[in-house]
Coordinates of C-alpha atoms in Angstrom, one line a residue:
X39 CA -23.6 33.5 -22.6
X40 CA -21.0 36.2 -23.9
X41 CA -20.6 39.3 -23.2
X42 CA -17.7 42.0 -24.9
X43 CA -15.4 42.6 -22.0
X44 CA -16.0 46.9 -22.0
X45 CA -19.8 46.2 -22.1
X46 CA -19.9 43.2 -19.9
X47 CA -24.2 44.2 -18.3
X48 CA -26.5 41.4 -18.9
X49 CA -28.5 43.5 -21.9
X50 CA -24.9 42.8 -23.5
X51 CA -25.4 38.7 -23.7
X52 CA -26.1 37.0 -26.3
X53 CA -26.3 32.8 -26.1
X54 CA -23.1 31.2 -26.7
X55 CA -24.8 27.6 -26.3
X56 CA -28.2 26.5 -25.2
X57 CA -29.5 23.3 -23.8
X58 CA -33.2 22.2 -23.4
X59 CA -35.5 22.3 -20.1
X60 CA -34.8 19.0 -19.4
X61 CA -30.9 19.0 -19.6
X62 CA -28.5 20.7 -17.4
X63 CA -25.1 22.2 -17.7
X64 CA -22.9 20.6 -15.1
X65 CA -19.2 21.5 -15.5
X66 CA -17.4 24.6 -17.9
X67 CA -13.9 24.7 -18.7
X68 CA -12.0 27.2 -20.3
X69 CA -9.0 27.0 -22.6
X70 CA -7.7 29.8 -25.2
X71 CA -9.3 28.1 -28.0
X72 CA -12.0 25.9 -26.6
X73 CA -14.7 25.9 -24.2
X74 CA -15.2 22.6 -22.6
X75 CA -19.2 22.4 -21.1
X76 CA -20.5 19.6 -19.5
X77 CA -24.2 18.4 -20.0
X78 CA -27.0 16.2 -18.7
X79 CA -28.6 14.7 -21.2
X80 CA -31.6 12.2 -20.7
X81 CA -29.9 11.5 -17.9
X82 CA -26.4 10.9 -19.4
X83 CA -23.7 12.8 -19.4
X84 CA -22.6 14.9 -23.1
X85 CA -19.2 16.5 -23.3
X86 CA -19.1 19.4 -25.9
X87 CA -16.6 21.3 -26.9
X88 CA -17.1 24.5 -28.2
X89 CA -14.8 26.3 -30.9
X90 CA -13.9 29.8 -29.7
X91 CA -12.4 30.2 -33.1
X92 CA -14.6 28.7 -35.8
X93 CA -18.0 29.4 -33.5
X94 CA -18.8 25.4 -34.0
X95 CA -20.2 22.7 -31.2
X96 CA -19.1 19.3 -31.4
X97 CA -19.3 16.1 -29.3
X98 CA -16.9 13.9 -27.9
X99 CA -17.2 10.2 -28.4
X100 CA -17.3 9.2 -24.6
X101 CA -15.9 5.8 -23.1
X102 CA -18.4 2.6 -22.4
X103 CA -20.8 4.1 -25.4
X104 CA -21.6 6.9 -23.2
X105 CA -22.8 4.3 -19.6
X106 CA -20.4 6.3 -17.4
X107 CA -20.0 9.5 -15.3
X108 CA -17.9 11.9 -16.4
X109 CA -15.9 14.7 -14.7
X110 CA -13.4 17.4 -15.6
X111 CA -9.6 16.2 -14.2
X112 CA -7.4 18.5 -13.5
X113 CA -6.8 21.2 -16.8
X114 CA -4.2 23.8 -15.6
X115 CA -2.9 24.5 -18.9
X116 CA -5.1 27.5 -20.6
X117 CA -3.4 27.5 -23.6
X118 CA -3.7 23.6 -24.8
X119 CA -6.0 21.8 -27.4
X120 CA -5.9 18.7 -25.0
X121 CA -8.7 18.5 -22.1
X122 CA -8.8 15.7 -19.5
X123 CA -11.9 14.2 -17.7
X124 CA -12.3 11.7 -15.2
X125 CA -14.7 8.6 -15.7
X126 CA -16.1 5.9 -14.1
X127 CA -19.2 3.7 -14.5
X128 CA -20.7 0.3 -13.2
X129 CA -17.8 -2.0 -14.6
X130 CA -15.0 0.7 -14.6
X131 CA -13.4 2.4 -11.2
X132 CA -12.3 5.8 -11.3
X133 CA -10.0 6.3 -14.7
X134 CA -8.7 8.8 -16.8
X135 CA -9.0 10.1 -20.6
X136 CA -7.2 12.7 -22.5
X137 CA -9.2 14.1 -25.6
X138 CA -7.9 16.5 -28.2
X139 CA -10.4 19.1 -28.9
X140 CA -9.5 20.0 -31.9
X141 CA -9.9 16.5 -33.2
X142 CA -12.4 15.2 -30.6
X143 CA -11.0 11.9 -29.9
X144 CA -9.7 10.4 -27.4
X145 CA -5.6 10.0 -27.9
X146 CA -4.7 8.9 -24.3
X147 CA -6.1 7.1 -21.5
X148 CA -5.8 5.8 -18.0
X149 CA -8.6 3.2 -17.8
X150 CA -8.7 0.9 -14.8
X151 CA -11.5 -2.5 -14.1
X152 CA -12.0 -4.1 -10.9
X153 CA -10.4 -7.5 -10.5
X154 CA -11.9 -10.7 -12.4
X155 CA -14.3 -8.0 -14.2
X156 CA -14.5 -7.5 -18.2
X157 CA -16.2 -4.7 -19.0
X158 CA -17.3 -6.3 -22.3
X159 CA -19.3 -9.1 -20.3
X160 CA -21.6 -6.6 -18.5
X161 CA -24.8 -4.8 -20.3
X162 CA -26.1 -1.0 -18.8
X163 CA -29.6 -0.9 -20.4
X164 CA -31.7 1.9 -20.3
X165 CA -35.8 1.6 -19.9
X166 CA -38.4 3.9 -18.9
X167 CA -41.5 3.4 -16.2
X168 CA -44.8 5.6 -17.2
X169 CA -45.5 7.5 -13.9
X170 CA -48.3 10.5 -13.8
X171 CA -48.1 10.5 -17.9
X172 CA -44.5 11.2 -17.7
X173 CA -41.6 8.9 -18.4
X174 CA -39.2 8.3 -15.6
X175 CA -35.9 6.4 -16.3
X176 CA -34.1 3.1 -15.4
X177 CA -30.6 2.1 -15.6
X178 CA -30.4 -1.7 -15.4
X179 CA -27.2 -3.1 -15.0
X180 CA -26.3 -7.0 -15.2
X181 CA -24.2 -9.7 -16.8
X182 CA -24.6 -10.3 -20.6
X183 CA -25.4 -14.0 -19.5
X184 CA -28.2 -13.1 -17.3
X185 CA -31.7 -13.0 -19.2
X186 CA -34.0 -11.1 -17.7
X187 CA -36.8 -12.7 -18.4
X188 CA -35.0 -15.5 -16.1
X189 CA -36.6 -13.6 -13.1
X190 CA -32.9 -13.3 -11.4
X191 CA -32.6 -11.5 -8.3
X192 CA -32.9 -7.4 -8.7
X193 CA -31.5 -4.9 -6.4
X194 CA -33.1 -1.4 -6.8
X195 CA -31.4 1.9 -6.2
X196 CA -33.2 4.9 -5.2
X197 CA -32.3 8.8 -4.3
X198 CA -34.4 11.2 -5.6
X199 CA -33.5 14.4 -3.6
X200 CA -31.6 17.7 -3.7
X201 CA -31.4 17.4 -7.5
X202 CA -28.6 14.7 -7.2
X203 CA -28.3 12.5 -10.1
X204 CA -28.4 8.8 -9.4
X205 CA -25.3 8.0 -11.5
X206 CA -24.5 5.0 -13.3
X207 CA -21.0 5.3 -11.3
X208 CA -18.6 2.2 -9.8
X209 CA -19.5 0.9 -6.5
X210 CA -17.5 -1.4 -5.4
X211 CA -20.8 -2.8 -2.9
X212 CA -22.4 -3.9 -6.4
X213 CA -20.0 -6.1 -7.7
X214 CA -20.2 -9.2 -5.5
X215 CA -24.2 -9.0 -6.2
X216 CA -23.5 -9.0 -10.4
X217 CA -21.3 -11.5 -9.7
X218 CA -23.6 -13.7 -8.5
X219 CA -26.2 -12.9 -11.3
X220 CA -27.9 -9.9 -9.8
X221 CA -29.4 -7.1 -12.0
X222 CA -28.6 -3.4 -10.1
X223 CA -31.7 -1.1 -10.7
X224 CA -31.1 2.6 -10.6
X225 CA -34.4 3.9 -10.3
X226 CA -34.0 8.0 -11.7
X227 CA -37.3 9.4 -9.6
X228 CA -38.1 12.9 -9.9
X229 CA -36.0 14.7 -6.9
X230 CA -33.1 13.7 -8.7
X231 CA -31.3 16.1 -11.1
X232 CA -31.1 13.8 -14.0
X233 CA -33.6 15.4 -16.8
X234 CA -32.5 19.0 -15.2
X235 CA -34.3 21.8 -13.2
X236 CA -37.9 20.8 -13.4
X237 CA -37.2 17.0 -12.9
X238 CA -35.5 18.3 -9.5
X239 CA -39.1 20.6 -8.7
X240 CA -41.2 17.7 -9.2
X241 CA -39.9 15.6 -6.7
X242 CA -39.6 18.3 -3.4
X243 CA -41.5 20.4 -1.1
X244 CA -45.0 20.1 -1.7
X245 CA -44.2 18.0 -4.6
X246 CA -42.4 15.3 -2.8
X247 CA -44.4 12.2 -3.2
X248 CA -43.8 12.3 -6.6
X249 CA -40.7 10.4 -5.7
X250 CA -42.6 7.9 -4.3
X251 CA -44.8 7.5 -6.9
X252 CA -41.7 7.3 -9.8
X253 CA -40.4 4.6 -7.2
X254 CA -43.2 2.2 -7.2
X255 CA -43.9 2.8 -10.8
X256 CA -40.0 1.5 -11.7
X257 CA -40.7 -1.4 -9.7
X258 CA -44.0 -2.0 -11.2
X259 CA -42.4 -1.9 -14.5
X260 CA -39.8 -4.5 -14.2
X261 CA -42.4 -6.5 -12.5
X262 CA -45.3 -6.3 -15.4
X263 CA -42.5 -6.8 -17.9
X264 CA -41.7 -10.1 -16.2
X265 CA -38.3 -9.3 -15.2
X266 CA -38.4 -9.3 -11.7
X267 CA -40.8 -11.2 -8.9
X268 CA -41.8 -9.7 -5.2
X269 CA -39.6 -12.2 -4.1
X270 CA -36.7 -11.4 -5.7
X271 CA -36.8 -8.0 -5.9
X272 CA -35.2 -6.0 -2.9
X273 CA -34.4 -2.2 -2.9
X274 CA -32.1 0.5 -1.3
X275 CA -31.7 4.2 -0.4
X276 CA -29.6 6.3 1.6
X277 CA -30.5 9.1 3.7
X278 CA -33.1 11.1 1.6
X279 CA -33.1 7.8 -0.8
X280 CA -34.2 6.5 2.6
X281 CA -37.3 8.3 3.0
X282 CA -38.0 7.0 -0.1
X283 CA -37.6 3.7 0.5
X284 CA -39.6 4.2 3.5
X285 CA -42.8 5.9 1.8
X286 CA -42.7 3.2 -0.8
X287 CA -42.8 0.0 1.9
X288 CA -45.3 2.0 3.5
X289 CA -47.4 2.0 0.3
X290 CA -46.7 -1.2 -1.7
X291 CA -44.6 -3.9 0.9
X292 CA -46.0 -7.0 -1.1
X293 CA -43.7 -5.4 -4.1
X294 CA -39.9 -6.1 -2.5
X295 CA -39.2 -9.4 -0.4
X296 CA -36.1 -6.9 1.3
X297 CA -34.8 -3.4 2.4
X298 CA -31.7 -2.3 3.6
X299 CA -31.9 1.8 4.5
X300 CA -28.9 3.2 5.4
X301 CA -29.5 6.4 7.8
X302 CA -32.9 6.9 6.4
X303 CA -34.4 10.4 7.1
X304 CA -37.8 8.6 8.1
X305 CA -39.4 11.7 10.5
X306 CA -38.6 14.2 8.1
X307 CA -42.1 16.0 10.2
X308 CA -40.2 15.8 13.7
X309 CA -37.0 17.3 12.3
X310 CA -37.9 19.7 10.1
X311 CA -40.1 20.8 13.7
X312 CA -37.0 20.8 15.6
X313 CA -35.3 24.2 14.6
X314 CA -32.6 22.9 17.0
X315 CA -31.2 20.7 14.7
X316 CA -28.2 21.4 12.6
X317 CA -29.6 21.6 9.1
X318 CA -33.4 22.3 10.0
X319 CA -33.2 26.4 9.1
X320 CA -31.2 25.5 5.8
X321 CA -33.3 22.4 4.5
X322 CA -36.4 24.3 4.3
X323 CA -35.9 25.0 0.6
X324 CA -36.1 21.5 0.2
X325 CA -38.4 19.8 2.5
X326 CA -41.0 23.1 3.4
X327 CA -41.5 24.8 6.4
X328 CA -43.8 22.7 8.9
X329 CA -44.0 25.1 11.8
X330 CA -45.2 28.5 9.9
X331 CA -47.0 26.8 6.9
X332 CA -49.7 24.5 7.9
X333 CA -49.4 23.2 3.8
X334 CA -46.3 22.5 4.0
X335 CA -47.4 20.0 7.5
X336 CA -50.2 18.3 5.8
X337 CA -47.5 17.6 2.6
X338 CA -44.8 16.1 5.0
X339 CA -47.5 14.4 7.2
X340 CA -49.3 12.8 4.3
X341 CA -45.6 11.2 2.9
X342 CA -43.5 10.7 6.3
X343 CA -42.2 6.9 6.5
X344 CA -43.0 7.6 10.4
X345 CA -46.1 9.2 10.6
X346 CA -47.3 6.2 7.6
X347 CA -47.0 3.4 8.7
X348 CA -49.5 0.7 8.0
X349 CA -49.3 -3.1 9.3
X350 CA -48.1 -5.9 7.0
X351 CA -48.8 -9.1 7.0
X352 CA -52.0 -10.8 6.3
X353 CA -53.2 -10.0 3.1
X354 CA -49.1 -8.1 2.0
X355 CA -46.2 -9.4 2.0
X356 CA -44.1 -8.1 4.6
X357 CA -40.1 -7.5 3.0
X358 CA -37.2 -8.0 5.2
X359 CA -36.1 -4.5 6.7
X360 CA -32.4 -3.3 8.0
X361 CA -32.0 0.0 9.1
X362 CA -28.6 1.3 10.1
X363 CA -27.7 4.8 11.7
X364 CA -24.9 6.8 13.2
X365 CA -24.8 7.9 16.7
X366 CA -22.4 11.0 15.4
X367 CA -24.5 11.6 12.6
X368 CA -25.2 15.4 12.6
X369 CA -27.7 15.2 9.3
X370 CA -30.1 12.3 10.1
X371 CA -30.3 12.0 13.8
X372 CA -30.1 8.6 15.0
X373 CA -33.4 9.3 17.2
X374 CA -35.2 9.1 13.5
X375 CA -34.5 5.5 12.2
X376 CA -34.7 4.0 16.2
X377 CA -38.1 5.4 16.4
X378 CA -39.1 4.5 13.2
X379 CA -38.1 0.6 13.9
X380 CA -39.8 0.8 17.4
X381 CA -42.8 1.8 15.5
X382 CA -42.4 -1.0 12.7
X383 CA -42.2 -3.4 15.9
X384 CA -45.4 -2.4 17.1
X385 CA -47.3 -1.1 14.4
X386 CA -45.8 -2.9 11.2
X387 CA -46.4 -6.6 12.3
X388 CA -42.7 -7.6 12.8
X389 CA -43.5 -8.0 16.8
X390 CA -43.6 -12.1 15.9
X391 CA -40.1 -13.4 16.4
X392 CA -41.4 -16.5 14.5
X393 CA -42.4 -14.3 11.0
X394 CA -39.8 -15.1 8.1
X395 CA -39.1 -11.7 7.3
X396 CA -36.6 -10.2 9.5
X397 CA -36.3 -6.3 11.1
X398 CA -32.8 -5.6 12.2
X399 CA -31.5 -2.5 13.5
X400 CA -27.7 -1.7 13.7
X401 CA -26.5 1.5 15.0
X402 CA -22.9 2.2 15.2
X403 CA -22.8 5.0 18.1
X404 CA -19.1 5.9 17.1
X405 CA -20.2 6.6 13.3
X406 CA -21.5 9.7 11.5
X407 CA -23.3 9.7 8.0
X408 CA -21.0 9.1 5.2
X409 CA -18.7 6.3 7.5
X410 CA -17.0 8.7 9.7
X411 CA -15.8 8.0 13.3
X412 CA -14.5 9.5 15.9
X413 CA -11.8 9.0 17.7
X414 CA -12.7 5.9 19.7
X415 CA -11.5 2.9 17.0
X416 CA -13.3 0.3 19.5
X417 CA -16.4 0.7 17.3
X418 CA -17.6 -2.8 15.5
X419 CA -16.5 -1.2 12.2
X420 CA -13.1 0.6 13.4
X421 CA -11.1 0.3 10.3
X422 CA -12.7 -1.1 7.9
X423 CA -16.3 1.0 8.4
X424 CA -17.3 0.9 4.5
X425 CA -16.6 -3.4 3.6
X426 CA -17.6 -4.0 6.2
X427 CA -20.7 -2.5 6.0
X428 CA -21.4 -3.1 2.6
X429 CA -20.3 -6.5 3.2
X430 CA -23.5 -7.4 6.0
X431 CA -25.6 -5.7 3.2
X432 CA -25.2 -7.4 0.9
X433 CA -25.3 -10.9 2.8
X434 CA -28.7 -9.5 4.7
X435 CA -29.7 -9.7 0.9
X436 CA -28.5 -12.5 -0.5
X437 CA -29.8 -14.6 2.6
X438 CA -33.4 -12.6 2.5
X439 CA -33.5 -12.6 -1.5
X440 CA -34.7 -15.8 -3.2
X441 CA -32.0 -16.8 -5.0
X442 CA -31.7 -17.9 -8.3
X443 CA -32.7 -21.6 -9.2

C-alpha cells in the first residue's frame, strides 16, 4: 500500500501491488527508485521489482529456473539500481546474485556447488497429490539418470507447521542419499506456509489433521503412480514435522519400510496440559488450548502420535523407527519422544527382539533442539553434533531401505 506522507491514515491507501489468497509476500526492500518485494508463489519463490518511477512490475529471471530459495543479502545502498539476494537450492549451497533492476537480469554472481555435484545432472520436479479435493504439492528431487518408474529408494520430507515453508533449500544430509540414486520427497502439507495464509489455517488447531491427511495422500501418490514401493519408501520430520510423522505411522505403517524423527513433538496433549512448560502459554495459537476448551482436547486427542497408537505387525507392515531427542531441549521435552518409544515397545509390536524392523532411541542428554550443547563436550556428538548425526541417519536408512537392484 501507499500512503502521501502528510495524510499517511489507512483511508489514505491505495494498493501499490496485490498478490492472490494463496501467495504470500515474504521480504520488501526499498531503494530510491525501486521497490524490491518478495513472493510465494505456488510454492516458489517470485522476485518483483517494482518501478517507483514508471509505476510498472516486472520479474526477475531467477537462478536454477526458479528450483531455489531466495533471500534478500545485504542492500545498504538506498540510492542504487543494483539489488542482491541470496540463493540456494537442492544442488546449490548458499550463493550470491546481483541483479540490476532497471534491467532485470542478473550481471553478477557468487554461485557455489557442493563437491563432485553438477547442478545440470540433477532434476527438481514438481507434482501434486489430490487430498480433501484440494491439490497439495511435491518437490521431487533426484539424479537425471534415475527413472522413476525404476522404483529407486525415496526419502520423504515432511513439516507442515507454524506456516513454515518446506523449501527446496541445500542440505548437505541429502546429498550422500542422491548420490546413491535416492529421490528426496518434500511433501508441502497444509501447516506449512507455501500457498500463503489459508494453506497455514488448514493445517493447525482444530484443523490439524489435515497435515496428516496431505501426508499420506503424497505418499499414496508416488506409490499409485508406481514410483515408489512400501519398501523403499522411508520418511522424515523434525519437531512439529515429527508429529507428523508420527500421526501418519499411526495411520498407514504398511506405507514406509522406515522413520527417522528427530525431536518429534509426539504428546502434543501432555504438553500443551503442562502450563509449566516453556512455550505451553505461547503455542496456544497454534496447537489450541486443551485445559479451558474441551474442543480443542478432543482435536489434539483424536491426532496425538501418543495418545494413537495402534499395534503393527500382522496384517501392516511395521517401518523401522529412530527417534532422537535432547536432554537440554527447552521446546520438545525429551520426556515426550521416551514415552512415546516406551509405548511403541509395548503397544506398537516392536517388543520382539527377533522382528526385522528395528526401534531405536538415541538421546543425547548434553543436546538441545537445533544441535546445541552445553558446556560438557564429553557428549557422543561433542564437536561434530550435525555429521554426525546426519551421518547415523542416513545409514539407519540405507541399512533399513531396500536398496536398489
Amino acid at each position: 500500500m501507499r500512503a502521501p506522507s502528510a495524510l499517511p491514515s489507512s483511508k489514505n491507501w491505495k494498493p501499490l501491488l496485490c498478490v492472490a489468497d494463496d501467495e504470500r509476500i515474504e521480504d520488501v526492500e526499498m531503494f530510491r527508485d525501486y521497490i524490491m518485494v518478495s513472493v510465494k508463489r505456488q510454492g516458489r519463490p517470485v522476485v518483483i521489482i517494482h518501478n517507483r518511477v514508471s509505476k510498472s512490475n516486472s520479474e526477475l529471471p531467477l537462478p536454477n529456473g526458479g528450483n531455489c530459495v531466495i533471500r534478500p543479502d545485504s542492500n545498504p545502498q538506498f540510492d542504487t539500481s543494483t539489488v542482491r539476494l541470496c540463493f540456494s537450492s537442492p544442488v546449490h549451497l548458499e550463493s550470491t546474485i546481483e541483479y540490476n533492476m532497471a534491467t532485470q537480469t542478473p550481471h553478477k554472481s557468487w554461485t557455489s556447488t557442493p563437491l563432485h555435484i553438477n547442478p545440470d545432472d540433477y532434476v527438481i520436479q514438481h507434482e501434486r497429490a489430490s487430498s480433501d479435493g484440494l491439490q497439495v504439492p511435491v518437490t521431487l528431487i533426484r539424479h537425471k539418470s534415475i527413472s522413476l518408474a525404476s522404483q529407486p529408494p525415496t526419502l520423504m520430507r515432511v513439516y507442515g507447521a507454524y506456516g513454515v515453508p518446506l523449501e527446496p533449500e541445500f542440505r548437505v544430509e541429502d546429498i550422500p542419499l542422491l548420490l546413491r540414486g535416492w529421490v528426496i520427497a518434500l511433501a508441502h502439507v497444509r501447516g506449512g506456509g507455501e500457498l500463503g495464509r489459508e494453506w497455514y489455517a488448514g493445517g493447525k488447531g482444530k484443523s490439524k489433521s489435515n497435515s496428516v491427511t496431505d501426508l499420506l495422500s503424497c505418499a499414496q501418490f508416488l506409490l499409485e503412480k508406481g514410483w515408489a514401493t512400501p519398501e523403499r519408501l522411508a520418511i522424515t520430520g523434525v519437531s512439529a514435522g515429527g508429529l507428523v510423522v508420527g500421526a501418519a505411522l499411526n495411520r498407514s505403517p504398511e506405507y514406509f519400510r522406515a522413520a527417522a524423527l528427530h525431536v518429534p513433538f509426539v504428546d502434543p496433549l501432555s504438553a500443551m496440559l503442562s502450563p509449566n512448560l516453556p512455550l505451553t502459554r505461547v503455542e496456544t495459537a497454534e496447537w489450541g488450548a486443551p485445559a479451558t476448551d474441551p474442543a480443542d482436547y478432543a482435536t489434539i486427542r483424536s491426532y496425538a502420535p501418543y495418545d494413537n497408537i495402534r499395534r503393527m505387525g500382522a496384517d501392516r507392515q511395521m517401518p523401522s523407527i529412530l527417534v532422537t531427542a535432547g536432554g537440554l531441549d527447552q521446546r520438545v521435552s525429551v520426556w515426550q519422544p521416551a514415552k512415546w518409544v516406551a509405548r511403541l515397545r509395548e503397544q506398537g509390536g516392536y517388543a520382539d527382539s527377533a522382528s526385522a524392523s528395528k526401534l531405536l532411541f538415541l538421546p543425547t542428554m548434553n543436546k538441545g533442539h537445533f544441535y546445541s550443547e552445553s558446556g560438557n563436550t564429553t557428549g557422543d556428538y561433542a564437536g561434530n553434533g550435525f555429521a554426525n548425526a546426519h551421518s547415523l541417519v542416513n545409514a539407519f536408512f540405507i541399512t533399513q531401505v531396500f536398496k536398489k537392484a
